[in-house]
PDB file of C-alpha atoms in Angstrom:
ATOM      1  CA  MET G   1     100.971  98.152  82.862  1.00 50.00           C
ATOM      2  CA  SER G   2     103.151 100.340  80.732  1.00 52.00           C
ATOM      3  CA  SER G   3     104.631 103.540  82.114  1.00 58.00           C
ATOM      4  CA  THR G   4     102.360 105.554  79.810  1.00 71.00           C
ATOM      5  CA  TYR G   5      99.399 104.407  81.917  1.00 71.00           C
ATOM      6  CA  TYR G   6     100.865 106.224  84.914  1.00 73.00           C
ATOM      7  CA  GLU G   7     101.368 109.385  82.891  1.00 80.00           C
ATOM      8  CA  PHE G   8      98.126 109.326  80.883  1.00 83.00           C
ATOM      9  CA  GLY G   9      95.594 112.146  81.190  1.00 88.00           C
ATOM     10  CA  THR G  10      95.458 115.492  82.877  1.00 90.00           C
ATOM     11  CA  ALA G  11      96.811 116.120  86.364  1.00 91.00           C
ATOM     12  CA  ALA G  12      93.232 115.868  87.653  1.00 93.00           C
ATOM     13  CA  ASP G  13      92.746 112.515  85.874  1.00 93.00           C
ATOM     14  CA  ARG G  14      95.948 111.152  87.380  1.00 94.00           C
ATOM     15  CA  TRP G  15      94.983 112.462  90.833  1.00 95.00           C
ATOM     16  CA  ASP G  16      91.633 110.668  90.591  1.00 95.00           C
ATOM     17  CA  ARG G  17      93.288 107.489  89.349  1.00 95.00           C
ATOM     18  CA  ALA G  18      95.887 107.596  92.131  1.00 96.00           C
ATOM     19  CA  ARG G  19      93.153 108.071  94.738  1.00 97.00           C
ATOM     20  CA  MET G  20      91.250 105.136  93.288  1.00 97.00           C
ATOM     21  CA  PHE G  21      94.307 102.875  93.575  1.00 97.00           C
ATOM     22  CA  PHE G  22      95.093 104.175  97.054  1.00 98.00           C
ATOM     23  CA  ASP G  23      91.517 103.539  98.208  1.00 98.00           C
ATOM     24  CA  ALA G  24      91.776 100.026  96.747  1.00 98.00           C
ATOM     25  CA  ARG G  25      94.967  99.535  98.810  1.00 98.00           C
ATOM     26  CA  GLU G  26      97.057  99.265  95.654  1.00 97.00           C
ATOM     27  CA  TYR G  27      99.707 101.485  97.215  1.00 98.00           C
ATOM     28  CA  VAL G  28     102.573 100.704  94.840  1.00 97.00           C
ATOM     29  CA  THR G  29     100.460 101.604  91.805  1.00 96.00           C
ATOM     30  CA  ALA G  30      99.191 104.757  93.504  1.00 97.00           C
ATOM     31  CA  ALA G  31     102.791 105.739  94.278  1.00 97.00           C
ATOM     32  CA  ARG G  32     103.836 105.265  90.647  1.00 96.00           C
ATOM     33  CA  ILE G  33     101.079 107.601  89.479  1.00 96.00           C
ATOM     34  CA  LEU G  34     101.681 110.121  92.261  1.00 97.00           C
ATOM     35  CA  GLY G  35     105.443 110.212  91.675  1.00 95.00           C
ATOM     36  CA  GLY G  36     104.948 111.831  88.291  1.00 93.00           C
ATOM     37  CA  LEU G  37     102.270 114.139  89.613  1.00 94.00           C
ATOM     38  CA  VAL G  38     104.484 115.335  92.459  1.00 96.00           C
ATOM     39  CA  ALA G  39     107.347 115.947  90.029  1.00 94.00           C
ATOM     40  CA  GLU G  40     104.968 118.084  87.969  1.00 93.00           C
ATOM     41  CA  VAL G  41     103.549 120.110  90.886  1.00 91.00           C
ATOM     42  CA  PRO G  42     106.082 119.825  93.752  1.00 91.00           C
ATOM     43  CA  GLU G  43     104.595 122.780  95.606  1.00 91.00           C
ATOM     44  CA  GLN G  44     101.222 121.089  96.171  1.00 93.00           C
ATOM     45  CA  VAL G  45     100.921 119.350  99.525  1.00 95.00           C
ATOM     46  CA  ALA G  46      98.026 116.947  98.839  1.00 95.00           C
ATOM     47  CA  PRO G  47      99.699 114.817  96.122  1.00 96.00           C
ATOM     48  CA  ARG G  48     102.967 114.687  98.061  1.00 97.00           C
ATOM     49  CA  LEU G  49     101.177 113.721 101.274  1.00 97.00           C
ATOM     50  CA  LEU G  50      99.233 110.973  99.505  1.00 98.00           C
ATOM     51  CA  LEU G  51     102.501 109.796  97.930  1.00 98.00           C
ATOM     52  CA  ALA G  52     104.100 109.633 101.385  1.00 98.00           C
ATOM     53  CA  ARG G  53     101.115 107.662 102.663  1.00 98.00           C
ATOM     54  CA  ALA G  54     101.335 105.244  99.710  1.00 98.00           C
ATOM     55  CA  TYR G  55     105.035 104.739 100.415  1.00 98.00           C
ATOM     56  CA  TYR G  56     104.321 104.212 104.112  1.00 98.00           C
ATOM     57  CA  HIS G  57     101.620 101.622 103.469  1.00 98.00           C
ATOM     58  CA  SER G  58     103.808  99.788 100.952  1.00 97.00           C
ATOM     59  CA  ALA G  59     106.715  99.716 103.447  1.00 97.00           C
ATOM     60  CA  GLN G  60     108.864 102.079 101.385  1.00 98.00           C
ATOM     61  CA  LEU G  61     109.727 103.935 104.568  1.00 98.00           C
ATOM     62  CA  ARG G  62     112.810 105.839 103.399  1.00 98.00           C
ATOM     63  CA  LYS G  63     110.847 107.232 100.468  1.00 98.00           C
ATOM     64  CA  ALA G  64     107.966 108.144 102.783  1.00 98.00           C
ATOM     65  CA  GLU G  65     110.405 109.908 105.085  1.00 98.00           C
ATOM     66  CA  THR G  66     111.887 111.874 102.172  1.00 97.00           C
ATOM     67  CA  GLU G  67     108.456 113.070 101.019  1.00 97.00           C
ATOM     68  CA  LEU G  68     107.351 113.976 104.545  1.00 98.00           C
ATOM     69  CA  ARG G  69     110.517 115.964 105.178  1.00 97.00           C
ATOM     70  CA  ALA G  70     109.963 117.820 101.885  1.00 96.00           C
ATOM     71  CA  ILE G  71     106.439 118.738 103.014  1.00 97.00           C
ATOM     72  CA  LEU G  72     107.646 119.911 106.411  1.00 96.00           C
ATOM     73  CA  GLU G  73     110.453 121.929 104.841  1.00 96.00           C
ATOM     74  CA  ARG G  74     107.795 123.943 102.979  1.00 94.00           C
ATOM     75  CA  ASP G  75     105.177 123.889 105.742  1.00 93.00           C
ATOM     76  CA  PRO G  76     106.598 123.120 109.217  1.00 92.00           C
ATOM     77  CA  VAL G  77     103.131 123.219 110.824  1.00 91.00           C
ATOM     78  CA  GLU G  78     101.547 120.604 108.551  1.00 94.00           C
ATOM     79  CA  HIS G  79     100.171 118.515 111.410  1.00 93.00           C
ATOM     80  CA  TYR G  80      99.473 115.259 109.580  1.00 95.00           C
ATOM     81  CA  ALA G  81     102.892 115.232 107.868  1.00 97.00           C
ATOM     82  CA  ARG G  82     104.499 115.766 111.279  1.00 96.00           C
ATOM     83  CA  LEU G  83     102.517 112.857 112.755  1.00 97.00           C
ATOM     84  CA  MET G  84     103.296 110.612 109.783  1.00 97.00           C
ATOM     85  CA  LEU G  85     106.991 111.441 109.959  1.00 98.00           C
ATOM     86  CA  GLY G  86     107.028 110.425 113.613  1.00 97.00           C
ATOM     87  CA  ARG G  87     105.220 107.180 112.838  1.00 97.00           C
ATOM     88  CA  THR G  88     107.497 106.495 109.861  1.00 98.00           C
ATOM     89  CA  LEU G  89     110.592 106.975 111.995  1.00 98.00           C
ATOM     90  CA  GLU G  90     109.109 104.743 114.709  1.00 97.00           C
ATOM     91  CA  ARG G  91     108.410 102.029 112.168  1.00 97.00           C
ATOM     92  CA  GLN G  92     112.062 102.191 111.131  1.00 97.00           C
ATOM     93  CA  GLY G  93     113.129 101.631 114.742  1.00 97.00           C
ATOM     94  CA  ARG G  94     114.177 105.269 115.222  1.00 97.00           C
ATOM     95  CA  ALA G  95     112.050 106.066 118.282  1.00 97.00           C
ATOM     96  CA  ALA G  96     114.361 108.777 119.619  1.00 97.00           C
ATOM     97  CA  GLU G  97     114.132 110.682 116.328  1.00 97.00           C
ATOM     98  CA  ALA G  98     110.379 110.109 116.170  1.00 97.00           C
ATOM     99  CA  ALA G  99     109.578 111.408 119.647  1.00 96.00           C
ATOM    100  CA  PRO G 100     109.919 115.175 118.973  1.00 96.00           C
ATOM    101  CA  HIS G 101     107.776 114.911 115.836  1.00 96.00           C
ATOM    102  CA  LEU G 102     105.076 112.982 117.670  1.00 95.00           C
ATOM    103  CA  ARG G 103     105.099 115.498 120.548  1.00 95.00           C
ATOM    104  CA  MET G 104     104.787 118.409 118.115  1.00 94.00           C
ATOM    105  CA  ALA G 105     101.948 116.681 116.255  1.00 93.00           C
ATOM    106  CA  ALA G 106     100.149 116.067 119.548  1.00 92.00           C
ATOM    107  CA  ALA G 107     100.611 119.691 120.594  1.00 93.00           C
ATOM    108  CA  MET G 108      99.349 120.960 117.239  1.00 90.00           C
ATOM    109  CA  SER G 109      96.212 118.841 117.505  1.00 85.00           C
ATOM    110  CA  GLY G 110      95.613 119.759 121.152  1.00 83.00           C
ATOM    111  CA  GLU G 111      96.135 116.197 122.345  1.00 77.00           C
ATOM    112  CA  SER G 112      98.158 115.144 125.325  1.00 64.00           C
ATOM    113  CA  PRO G 113     101.512 113.707 124.134  1.00 56.00           C
ATOM    114  CA  ASP G 114     100.680 110.520 126.097  1.00 57.00           C
ATOM    115  CA  THR G 115      97.633 109.837 123.899  1.00 47.00           C
ATOM    116  CA  ALA G 116      99.304 110.414 120.544  1.00 44.00           C
TER     117      ALA G 116
END
């Protein structure tokens, strides 16, 4: 696929296309589409969060971490981003760094930290 495919259409078209690829578990393709979308609208949480998820599922953990930290910098109480950051850090073998994020995510959702 040429790079124009990833950039083709309106932001809404690209969002729909990225969701379609994500739902089909084509995470790398979804990330390529979402990368441009996030660059266009960096203030929107949903595209950035889906981009982080696509990176996570395609084992691009450093990139996922970068996107999640950007979300939390703008919105420190974004529960799912906090949980994903903890899980991303855990998956990288950084359990000590992950623990505070996982505890905060559990507290925000009303769960016991032991069940998170």
